[in-house]
Amino acid sequence: MKKLILFLSAALFLLACGEESRHVDANDVTLKFGSTWNIYEECGLDENENIIYKGVPWGGLVGNFLEQNMPSDLSGYESVTFEFIDPLPVPVQVVVANKFKTVGKPGLTSLTCYFDGQDVTSVNEIVLQPHDSCNIRISNVYLTPGNNTKWVPTRIWKGECAFENWTGGFVLKPENFASANEGDKLEFIFEVNKDDPETKYWVFKTIYNTTDETLEGNDSELNEWGCASVSSTATSYRIRLTAKDVENLRKYGAFVNGYYINVTQVNLLRKQVSYDE
């Protein structure tokens, strides 16, 4: 609460001095991020209304999306983006309403978490969570409207594949990507296996089949072993395909495996844009 008061005091000071906030756009949500998950963390605004966040491992910079104590409906938006003043010093993840997340690796200057296909009709908070101690400066956080965008799924694989401890895995054949285009998404439908209480993390690894090279579309989310993490409550994971991905997937297909995840279906998502009359 003390940190929240300090954050609000900085914002009110700017108003008292007669200065208009630069975060006035309706899609700019920077000023919602004014508290932290951990009491040992700090956050505040500098003179340019940049967020200064001092984080601890698995703490979090919290954006409050409650309106009159009710969660916000963000279904009219397609993503939330964080813009960093300095390259990220540590891995972070953006967690939306504790339902799904996007991971960003060190060196990024921006990180976008896409909402498509996820339920964002009741969002109470969005959190930027570091994997290690860090100082992060954030210039902007904003929502991108996307209410005219629909993603149409085409099923390209169905079955039951339990990865367990890197066992199993399956191949997506090259012909499944004959109609794929840059910007399409590869969607995995799954359940995480929580039978073993010692299992604390769940990851995907996707490579061009018969090679050691991971897909390019989720490169920013990969750890040093080329794996992407998913949360314990996640039921889907998506990779936005690049031109390089499409070319290589048409040539090689993909091999998919991971750690304690049970995959039941894979879809190719294609964007369908509708225009209001």
mmCIF file with all atom_site columns, C-alpha atoms in Angstrom, residues 79-262:
data_model
loop_
_atom_site.group_PDB
_atom_site.id
_atom_site.type_symbol
_atom_site.label_atom_id
_atom_site.label_alt_id
_atom_site.label_comp_id
_atom_site.label_asym_id
_atom_site.label_entity_id
_atom_site.label_seq_id
_atom_site.pdbx_PDB_ins_code
_atom_site.Cartn_x
_atom_site.Cartn_y
_atom_site.Cartn_z
_atom_site.occupancy
_atom_site.B_iso_or_equiv
_atom_site.pdbx_formal_charge
_atom_site.auth_seq_id
_atom_site.auth_comp_id
_atom_site.auth_asym_id
_atom_site.auth_atom_id
_atom_site.pdbx_PDB_model_num
ATOM 1   C CA . SER A 1 79  ? -2.751  -7.332  -27.088 1.00 0.00 ? 79  SER A CA 1
ATOM 2   C CA . VAL A 1 80  ? -0.907  -5.440  -24.367 1.00 0.00 ? 80  VAL A CA 1
ATOM 3   C CA . THR A 1 81  ? 2.597   -4.082  -25.045 1.00 0.00 ? 81  THR A CA 1
ATOM 4   C CA . PHE A 1 82  ? 5.338   -2.970  -22.655 1.00 0.00 ? 82  PHE A CA 1
ATOM 5   C CA . GLU A 1 83  ? 7.992   -0.591  -24.014 1.00 0.00 ? 83  GLU A CA 1
ATOM 6   C CA . PHE A 1 84  ? 11.274  -0.549  -22.097 1.00 0.00 ? 84  PHE A CA 1
ATOM 7   C CA . ILE A 1 85  ? 13.749  2.336   -22.014 1.00 0.00 ? 85  ILE A CA 1
ATOM 8   C CA . ASP A 1 86  ? 16.690  -0.041  -21.607 1.00 0.00 ? 86  ASP A CA 1
ATOM 9   C CA . PRO A 1 87  ? 17.052  -3.607  -22.935 1.00 0.00 ? 87  PRO A CA 1
ATOM 10  C CA . LEU A 1 88  ? 15.624  -6.111  -20.458 1.00 0.00 ? 88  LEU A CA 1
ATOM 11  C CA . PRO A 1 89  ? 18.347  -7.228  -18.026 1.00 0.00 ? 89  PRO A CA 1
ATOM 12  C CA . VAL A 1 90  ? 16.597  -10.483 -17.032 1.00 0.00 ? 90  VAL A CA 1
ATOM 13  C CA . PRO A 1 91  ? 13.846  -12.756 -18.386 1.00 0.00 ? 91  PRO A CA 1
ATOM 14  C CA . VAL A 1 92  ? 10.326  -11.527 -17.603 1.00 0.00 ? 92  VAL A CA 1
ATOM 15  C CA . GLN A 1 93  ? 6.785   -12.680 -18.247 1.00 0.00 ? 93  GLN A CA 1
ATOM 16  C CA . VAL A 1 94  ? 3.532   -10.824 -18.766 1.00 0.00 ? 94  VAL A CA 1
ATOM 17  C CA . VAL A 1 95  ? 0.709   -12.574 -16.893 1.00 0.00 ? 95  VAL A CA 1
ATOM 18  C CA . VAL A 1 96  ? -2.896  -11.661 -17.741 1.00 0.00 ? 96  VAL A CA 1
ATOM 19  C CA . ALA A 1 97  ? -5.453  -12.271 -14.975 1.00 0.00 ? 97  ALA A CA 1
ATOM 20  C CA . ASN A 1 98  ? -3.364  -15.259 -13.856 1.00 0.00 ? 98  ASN A CA 1
ATOM 21  C CA . LYS A 1 99  ? -4.735  -17.138 -16.901 1.00 0.00 ? 99  LYS A CA 1
ATOM 22  C CA . PHE A 1 100 ? -2.059  -16.950 -19.591 1.00 0.00 ? 100 PHE A CA 1
ATOM 23  C CA . LYS A 1 101 ? 1.300   -15.379 -20.161 1.00 0.00 ? 101 LYS A CA 1
ATOM 24  C CA . THR A 1 102 ? 4.004   -14.370 -22.615 1.00 0.00 ? 102 THR A CA 1
ATOM 25  C CA . VAL A 1 103 ? 7.683   -14.718 -21.735 1.00 0.00 ? 103 VAL A CA 1
ATOM 26  C CA . GLY A 1 104 ? 10.367  -12.266 -22.846 1.00 0.00 ? 104 GLY A CA 1
ATOM 27  C CA . LYS A 1 105 ? 14.104  -12.926 -22.800 1.00 0.00 ? 105 LYS A CA 1
ATOM 28  C CA . PRO A 1 106 ? 16.894  -10.474 -21.859 1.00 0.00 ? 106 PRO A CA 1
ATOM 29  C CA . GLY A 1 107 ? 17.765  -7.834  -24.439 1.00 0.00 ? 107 GLY A CA 1
ATOM 30  C CA . LEU A 1 108 ? 14.228  -7.023  -25.597 1.00 0.00 ? 108 LEU A CA 1
ATOM 31  C CA . THR A 1 109 ? 13.149  -3.378  -25.744 1.00 0.00 ? 109 THR A CA 1
ATOM 32  C CA . SER A 1 110 ? 9.446   -4.226  -26.030 1.00 0.00 ? 110 SER A CA 1
ATOM 33  C CA . LEU A 1 111 ? 7.251   -7.205  -25.193 1.00 0.00 ? 111 LEU A CA 1
ATOM 34  C CA . THR A 1 112 ? 3.735   -7.890  -26.507 1.00 0.00 ? 112 THR A CA 1
ATOM 35  C CA . CYS A 1 113 ? 1.278   -10.364 -25.028 1.00 0.00 ? 113 CYS A CA 1
ATOM 36  C CA . TYR A 1 114 ? -1.452  -11.309 -27.535 1.00 0.00 ? 114 TYR A CA 1
ATOM 37  C CA . PHE A 1 115 ? -4.977  -11.996 -26.296 1.00 0.00 ? 115 PHE A CA 1
ATOM 38  C CA . ASP A 1 116 ? -6.387  -13.785 -29.336 1.00 0.00 ? 116 ASP A CA 1
ATOM 39  C CA . GLY A 1 117 ? -8.271  -16.949 -28.499 1.00 0.00 ? 117 GLY A CA 1
ATOM 40  C CA . GLN A 1 118 ? -8.059  -16.299 -24.759 1.00 0.00 ? 118 GLN A CA 1
ATOM 41  C CA . ASP A 1 119 ? -10.854 -15.233 -22.437 1.00 0.00 ? 119 ASP A CA 1
ATOM 42  C CA . VAL A 1 120 ? -10.187 -11.596 -21.510 1.00 0.00 ? 120 VAL A CA 1
ATOM 43  C CA . THR A 1 121 ? -13.768 -10.650 -20.656 1.00 0.00 ? 121 THR A CA 1
ATOM 44  C CA . SER A 1 122 ? -12.915 -10.426 -16.935 1.00 0.00 ? 122 SER A CA 1
ATOM 45  C CA . VAL A 1 123 ? -9.412  -9.071  -16.299 1.00 0.00 ? 123 VAL A CA 1
ATOM 46  C CA . ASN A 1 124 ? -8.592  -7.841  -12.808 1.00 0.00 ? 124 ASN A CA 1
ATOM 47  C CA . GLU A 1 125 ? -4.859  -7.327  -13.296 1.00 0.00 ? 125 GLU A CA 1
ATOM 48  C CA . ILE A 1 126 ? -1.947  -7.619  -15.696 1.00 0.00 ? 126 ILE A CA 1
ATOM 49  C CA . VAL A 1 127 ? 1.464   -8.283  -14.167 1.00 0.00 ? 127 VAL A CA 1
ATOM 50  C CA . LEU A 1 128 ? 5.030   -7.891  -15.411 1.00 0.00 ? 128 LEU A CA 1
ATOM 51  C CA . GLN A 1 129 ? 6.925   -10.574 -13.502 1.00 0.00 ? 129 GLN A CA 1
ATOM 52  C CA . PRO A 1 130 ? 10.755  -10.820 -13.478 1.00 0.00 ? 130 PRO A CA 1
ATOM 53  C CA . HIS A 1 131 ? 12.614  -14.103 -13.136 1.00 0.00 ? 131 HIS A CA 1
ATOM 54  C CA . ASP A 1 132 ? 15.442  -12.440 -11.188 1.00 0.00 ? 132 ASP A CA 1
ATOM 55  C CA . SER A 1 133 ? 16.319  -9.255  -9.319  1.00 0.00 ? 133 SER A CA 1
ATOM 56  C CA . CYS A 1 134 ? 16.315  -6.271  -11.654 1.00 0.00 ? 134 CYS A CA 1
ATOM 57  C CA . ASN A 1 135 ? 15.850  -2.571  -12.287 1.00 0.00 ? 135 ASN A CA 1
ATOM 58  C CA . ILE A 1 136 ? 13.490  -1.949  -15.212 1.00 0.00 ? 136 ILE A CA 1
ATOM 59  C CA . ARG A 1 137 ? 12.431  1.385   -16.707 1.00 0.00 ? 137 ARG A CA 1
ATOM 60  C CA . ILE A 1 138 ? 9.177   1.361   -18.670 1.00 0.00 ? 138 ILE A CA 1
ATOM 61  C CA . SER A 1 139 ? 8.202   4.240   -20.939 1.00 0.00 ? 139 SER A CA 1
ATOM 62  C CA . ASN A 1 140 ? 4.750   3.021   -22.002 1.00 0.00 ? 140 ASN A CA 1
ATOM 63  C CA . VAL A 1 141 ? 2.228   0.247   -21.551 1.00 0.00 ? 141 VAL A CA 1
ATOM 64  C CA . TYR A 1 142 ? -0.628  0.217   -24.048 1.00 0.00 ? 142 TYR A CA 1
ATOM 65  C CA . LEU A 1 143 ? -3.492  -1.885  -25.374 1.00 0.00 ? 143 LEU A CA 1
ATOM 66  C CA . THR A 1 144 ? -3.907  -2.458  -29.116 1.00 0.00 ? 144 THR A CA 1
ATOM 67  C CA . PRO A 1 145 ? -7.519  -2.482  -30.369 1.00 0.00 ? 145 PRO A CA 1
ATOM 68  C CA . GLY A 1 146 ? -8.470  -5.596  -32.312 1.00 0.00 ? 146 GLY A CA 1
ATOM 69  C CA . ASN A 1 147 ? -12.230 -5.884  -32.236 1.00 0.00 ? 147 ASN A CA 1
ATOM 70  C CA . ASN A 1 148 ? -12.407 -6.266  -36.027 1.00 0.00 ? 148 ASN A CA 1
ATOM 71  C CA . THR A 1 149 ? -10.082 -9.258  -36.081 1.00 0.00 ? 149 THR A CA 1
ATOM 72  C CA . LYS A 1 150 ? -11.116 -12.902 -35.952 1.00 0.00 ? 150 LYS A CA 1
ATOM 73  C CA . TRP A 1 151 ? -8.842  -15.927 -36.112 1.00 0.00 ? 151 TRP A CA 1
ATOM 74  C CA . VAL A 1 152 ? -10.203 -18.881 -38.062 1.00 0.00 ? 152 VAL A CA 1
ATOM 75  C CA . PRO A 1 153 ? -8.778  -22.283 -37.024 1.00 0.00 ? 153 PRO A CA 1
ATOM 76  C CA . THR A 1 154 ? -7.934  -25.160 -39.352 1.00 0.00 ? 154 THR A CA 1
ATOM 77  C CA . ARG A 1 155 ? -7.105  -28.384 -37.533 1.00 0.00 ? 155 ARG A CA 1
ATOM 78  C CA . ILE A 1 156 ? -3.829  -29.905 -38.757 1.00 0.00 ? 156 ILE A CA 1
ATOM 79  C CA . TRP A 1 157 ? -3.269  -32.543 -36.051 1.00 0.00 ? 157 TRP A CA 1
ATOM 80  C CA . LYS A 1 158 ? -5.432  -34.389 -33.534 1.00 0.00 ? 158 LYS A CA 1
ATOM 81  C CA . GLY A 1 159 ? -4.487  -37.117 -31.118 1.00 0.00 ? 159 GLY A CA 1
ATOM 82  C CA . GLU A 1 160 ? -3.104  -37.781 -27.656 1.00 0.00 ? 160 GLU A CA 1
ATOM 83  C CA . CYS A 1 161 ? 0.561   -37.061 -27.047 1.00 0.00 ? 161 CYS A CA 1
ATOM 84  C CA . ALA A 1 162 ? 1.868   -37.003 -23.468 1.00 0.00 ? 162 ALA A CA 1
ATOM 85  C CA . PHE A 1 163 ? 5.354   -35.540 -23.325 1.00 0.00 ? 163 PHE A CA 1
ATOM 86  C CA . GLU A 1 164 ? 6.140   -36.478 -19.705 1.00 0.00 ? 164 GLU A CA 1
ATOM 87  C CA . ASN A 1 165 ? 9.864   -35.915 -19.007 1.00 0.00 ? 165 ASN A CA 1
ATOM 88  C CA . TRP A 1 166 ? 10.796  -35.095 -22.627 1.00 0.00 ? 166 TRP A CA 1
ATOM 89  C CA . THR A 1 167 ? 9.466   -38.452 -23.780 1.00 0.00 ? 167 THR A CA 1
ATOM 90  C CA . GLY A 1 168 ? 7.093   -38.666 -26.714 1.00 0.00 ? 168 GLY A CA 1
ATOM 91  C CA . GLY A 1 169 ? 6.747   -35.909 -29.257 1.00 0.00 ? 169 GLY A CA 1
ATOM 92  C CA . PHE A 1 170 ? 5.102   -35.771 -32.670 1.00 0.00 ? 170 PHE A CA 1
ATOM 93  C CA . VAL A 1 171 ? 5.639   -34.480 -36.198 1.00 0.00 ? 171 VAL A CA 1
ATOM 94  C CA . LEU A 1 172 ? 3.572   -31.921 -38.096 1.00 0.00 ? 172 LEU A CA 1
ATOM 95  C CA . LYS A 1 173 ? 4.000   -32.773 -41.771 1.00 0.00 ? 173 LYS A CA 1
ATOM 96  C CA . PRO A 1 174 ? 5.102   -30.207 -44.383 1.00 0.00 ? 174 PRO A CA 1
ATOM 97  C CA . GLU A 1 175 ? 1.849   -30.549 -46.324 1.00 0.00 ? 175 GLU A CA 1
ATOM 98  C CA . ASN A 1 176 ? -0.013  -29.167 -43.287 1.00 0.00 ? 176 ASN A CA 1
ATOM 99  C CA . PHE A 1 177 ? 1.603   -25.804 -44.003 1.00 0.00 ? 177 PHE A CA 1
ATOM 100 C CA . ALA A 1 178 ? 0.954   -25.603 -47.748 1.00 0.00 ? 178 ALA A CA 1
ATOM 101 C CA . SER A 1 179 ? -1.582  -22.791 -47.249 1.00 0.00 ? 179 SER A CA 1
ATOM 102 C CA . ALA A 1 180 ? 0.208   -21.063 -44.359 1.00 0.00 ? 180 ALA A CA 1
ATOM 103 C CA . ASN A 1 181 ? 1.183   -17.407 -44.637 1.00 0.00 ? 181 ASN A CA 1
ATOM 104 C CA . GLU A 1 182 ? 3.376   -15.042 -42.683 1.00 0.00 ? 182 GLU A CA 1
ATOM 105 C CA . GLY A 1 183 ? 1.405   -13.791 -39.664 1.00 0.00 ? 183 GLY A CA 1
ATOM 106 C CA . ASP A 1 184 ? -0.652  -16.970 -39.279 1.00 0.00 ? 184 ASP A CA 1
ATOM 107 C CA . LYS A 1 185 ? -0.441  -18.728 -35.924 1.00 0.00 ? 185 LYS A CA 1
ATOM 108 C CA . LEU A 1 186 ? 0.315   -22.251 -34.845 1.00 0.00 ? 186 LEU A CA 1
ATOM 109 C CA . GLU A 1 187 ? -1.969  -23.141 -31.940 1.00 0.00 ? 187 GLU A CA 1
ATOM 110 C CA . PHE A 1 188 ? -1.450  -26.063 -29.550 1.00 0.00 ? 188 PHE A CA 1
ATOM 111 C CA . ILE A 1 189 ? -4.385  -27.273 -27.441 1.00 0.00 ? 189 ILE A CA 1
ATOM 112 C CA . PHE A 1 190 ? -3.241  -29.129 -24.322 1.00 0.00 ? 190 PHE A CA 1
ATOM 113 C CA . GLU A 1 191 ? -3.457  -29.818 -20.622 1.00 0.00 ? 191 GLU A CA 1
ATOM 114 C CA . VAL A 1 192 ? -0.490  -29.654 -18.289 1.00 0.00 ? 192 VAL A CA 1
ATOM 115 C CA . ASN A 1 193 ? 0.242   -32.815 -16.309 1.00 0.00 ? 193 ASN A CA 1
ATOM 116 C CA . LYS A 1 194 ? 0.204   -31.964 -12.604 1.00 0.00 ? 194 LYS A CA 1
ATOM 117 C CA . ASP A 1 195 ? 0.130   -35.552 -11.310 1.00 0.00 ? 195 ASP A CA 1
ATOM 118 C CA . ASP A 1 196 ? 3.686   -35.291 -9.992  1.00 0.00 ? 196 ASP A CA 1
ATOM 119 C CA . PRO A 1 197 ? 3.791   -32.678 -7.183  1.00 0.00 ? 197 PRO A CA 1
ATOM 120 C CA . GLU A 1 198 ? 7.521   -32.232 -7.818  1.00 0.00 ? 198 GLU A CA 1
ATOM 121 C CA . THR A 1 199 ? 6.812   -30.819 -11.286 1.00 0.00 ? 199 THR A CA 1
ATOM 122 C CA . LYS A 1 200 ? 6.863   -27.019 -11.030 1.00 0.00 ? 200 LYS A CA 1
ATOM 123 C CA . TYR A 1 201 ? 7.202   -25.955 -14.682 1.00 0.00 ? 201 TYR A CA 1
ATOM 124 C CA . TRP A 1 202 ? 5.876   -26.963 -18.105 1.00 0.00 ? 202 TRP A CA 1
ATOM 125 C CA . VAL A 1 203 ? 7.526   -26.168 -21.440 1.00 0.00 ? 203 VAL A CA 1
ATOM 126 C CA . PHE A 1 204 ? 7.177   -26.595 -25.206 1.00 0.00 ? 204 PHE A CA 1
ATOM 127 C CA . LYS A 1 205 ? 9.967   -27.047 -27.712 1.00 0.00 ? 205 LYS A CA 1
ATOM 128 C CA . THR A 1 206 ? 9.206   -26.686 -31.428 1.00 0.00 ? 206 THR A CA 1
ATOM 129 C CA . ILE A 1 207 ? 11.850  -27.217 -34.102 1.00 0.00 ? 207 ILE A CA 1
ATOM 130 C CA . TYR A 1 208 ? 11.878  -27.572 -37.865 1.00 0.00 ? 208 TYR A CA 1
ATOM 131 C CA . ASN A 1 209 ? 11.686  -31.357 -38.254 1.00 0.00 ? 209 ASN A CA 1
ATOM 132 C CA . THR A 1 210 ? 15.034  -33.161 -38.792 1.00 0.00 ? 210 THR A CA 1
ATOM 133 C CA . THR A 1 211 ? 16.946  -30.012 -37.717 1.00 0.00 ? 211 THR A CA 1
ATOM 134 C CA . ASP A 1 212 ? 18.051  -28.507 -34.398 1.00 0.00 ? 212 ASP A CA 1
ATOM 135 C CA . GLU A 1 213 ? 16.640  -25.064 -35.237 1.00 0.00 ? 213 GLU A CA 1
ATOM 136 C CA . THR A 1 214 ? 13.685  -23.685 -33.282 1.00 0.00 ? 214 THR A CA 1
ATOM 137 C CA . LEU A 1 215 ? 10.879  -21.702 -34.883 1.00 0.00 ? 215 LEU A CA 1
ATOM 138 C CA . GLU A 1 216 ? 11.566  -17.999 -35.241 1.00 0.00 ? 216 GLU A CA 1
ATOM 139 C CA . GLY A 1 217 ? 8.091   -16.740 -34.353 1.00 0.00 ? 217 GLY A CA 1
ATOM 140 C CA . ASN A 1 218 ? 8.418   -17.310 -30.604 1.00 0.00 ? 218 ASN A CA 1
ATOM 141 C CA . ASP A 1 219 ? 12.157  -16.667 -30.370 1.00 0.00 ? 219 ASP A CA 1
ATOM 142 C CA . SER A 1 220 ? 11.712  -13.867 -27.825 1.00 0.00 ? 220 SER A CA 1
ATOM 143 C CA . GLU A 1 221 ? 10.035  -16.326 -25.425 1.00 0.00 ? 221 GLU A CA 1
ATOM 144 C CA . LEU A 1 222 ? 12.660  -19.070 -25.528 1.00 0.00 ? 222 LEU A CA 1
ATOM 145 C CA . ASN A 1 223 ? 15.110  -19.868 -22.752 1.00 0.00 ? 223 ASN A CA 1
ATOM 146 C CA . GLU A 1 224 ? 18.724  -20.880 -23.335 1.00 0.00 ? 224 GLU A CA 1
ATOM 147 C CA . TRP A 1 225 ? 17.602  -24.410 -24.267 1.00 0.00 ? 225 TRP A CA 1
ATOM 148 C CA . GLY A 1 226 ? 15.114  -23.210 -26.871 1.00 0.00 ? 226 GLY A CA 1
ATOM 149 C CA . CYS A 1 227 ? 12.028  -23.895 -24.748 1.00 0.00 ? 227 CYS A CA 1
ATOM 150 C CA . ALA A 1 228 ? 8.920   -21.783 -24.107 1.00 0.00 ? 228 ALA A CA 1
ATOM 151 C CA . SER A 1 229 ? 7.218   -21.914 -20.705 1.00 0.00 ? 229 SER A CA 1
ATOM 152 C CA . VAL A 1 230 ? 3.473   -22.177 -20.138 1.00 0.00 ? 230 VAL A CA 1
ATOM 153 C CA . SER A 1 231 ? 1.576   -21.688 -16.888 1.00 0.00 ? 231 SER A CA 1
ATOM 154 C CA . SER A 1 232 ? 0.001   -24.438 -14.808 1.00 0.00 ? 232 SER A CA 1
ATOM 155 C CA . THR A 1 233 ? -3.489  -23.245 -15.822 1.00 0.00 ? 233 THR A CA 1
ATOM 156 C CA . ALA A 1 234 ? -2.804  -22.756 -19.540 1.00 0.00 ? 234 ALA A CA 1
ATOM 157 C CA . THR A 1 235 ? -4.815  -24.707 -22.129 1.00 0.00 ? 235 THR A CA 1
ATOM 158 C CA . SER A 1 236 ? -3.349  -23.310 -25.348 1.00 0.00 ? 236 SER A CA 1
ATOM 159 C CA . TYR A 1 237 ? -0.102  -21.918 -26.718 1.00 0.00 ? 237 TYR A CA 1
ATOM 160 C CA . ARG A 1 238 ? 0.387   -19.961 -29.943 1.00 0.00 ? 238 ARG A CA 1
ATOM 161 C CA . ILE A 1 239 ? 3.328   -19.117 -32.181 1.00 0.00 ? 239 ILE A CA 1
ATOM 162 C CA . ARG A 1 240 ? 3.027   -16.269 -34.681 1.00 0.00 ? 240 ARG A CA 1
ATOM 163 C CA . LEU A 1 241 ? 4.692   -17.550 -37.863 1.00 0.00 ? 241 LEU A CA 1
ATOM 164 C CA . THR A 1 242 ? 7.330   -15.476 -39.627 1.00 0.00 ? 242 THR A CA 1
ATOM 165 C CA . ALA A 1 243 ? 8.191   -15.676 -43.331 1.00 0.00 ? 243 ALA A CA 1
ATOM 166 C CA . LYS A 1 244 ? 11.176  -17.858 -42.401 1.00 0.00 ? 244 LYS A CA 1
ATOM 167 C CA . ASP A 1 245 ? 8.921   -20.163 -40.376 1.00 0.00 ? 245 ASP A CA 1
ATOM 168 C CA . VAL A 1 246 ? 6.504   -20.601 -43.273 1.00 0.00 ? 246 VAL A CA 1
ATOM 169 C CA . GLU A 1 247 ? 9.326   -21.386 -45.706 1.00 0.00 ? 247 GLU A CA 1
ATOM 170 C CA . ASN A 1 248 ? 10.935  -23.962 -43.413 1.00 0.00 ? 248 ASN A CA 1
ATOM 171 C CA . LEU A 1 249 ? 7.671   -25.529 -42.243 1.00 0.00 ? 249 LEU A CA 1
ATOM 172 C CA . ARG A 1 250 ? 6.649   -26.102 -45.868 1.00 0.00 ? 250 ARG A CA 1
ATOM 173 C CA . LYS A 1 251 ? 10.015  -27.761 -46.421 1.00 0.00 ? 251 LYS A CA 1
ATOM 174 C CA . TYR A 1 252 ? 10.572  -29.712 -43.189 1.00 0.00 ? 252 TYR A CA 1
ATOM 175 C CA . GLY A 1 253 ? 7.407   -29.619 -41.125 1.00 0.00 ? 253 GLY A CA 1
ATOM 176 C CA . ALA A 1 254 ? 7.843   -29.390 -37.348 1.00 0.00 ? 254 ALA A CA 1
ATOM 177 C CA . PHE A 1 255 ? 8.759   -31.677 -34.471 1.00 0.00 ? 255 PHE A CA 1
ATOM 178 C CA . VAL A 1 256 ? 7.094   -30.887 -31.144 1.00 0.00 ? 256 VAL A CA 1
ATOM 179 C CA . ASN A 1 257 ? 7.902   -32.114 -27.662 1.00 0.00 ? 257 ASN A CA 1
ATOM 180 C CA . GLY A 1 258 ? 8.189   -30.769 -24.144 1.00 0.00 ? 258 GLY A CA 1
ATOM 181 C CA . TYR A 1 259 ? 7.932   -31.403 -20.433 1.00 0.00 ? 259 TYR A CA 1
ATOM 182 C CA . TYR A 1 260 ? 4.794   -32.804 -18.760 1.00 0.00 ? 260 TYR A CA 1
ATOM 183 C CA . ILE A 1 261 ? 2.278   -31.516 -21.286 1.00 0.00 ? 261 ILE A CA 1
ATOM 184 C CA . ASN A 1 262 ? -0.501  -33.552 -22.921 1.00 0.00 ? 262 ASN A CA 1
#
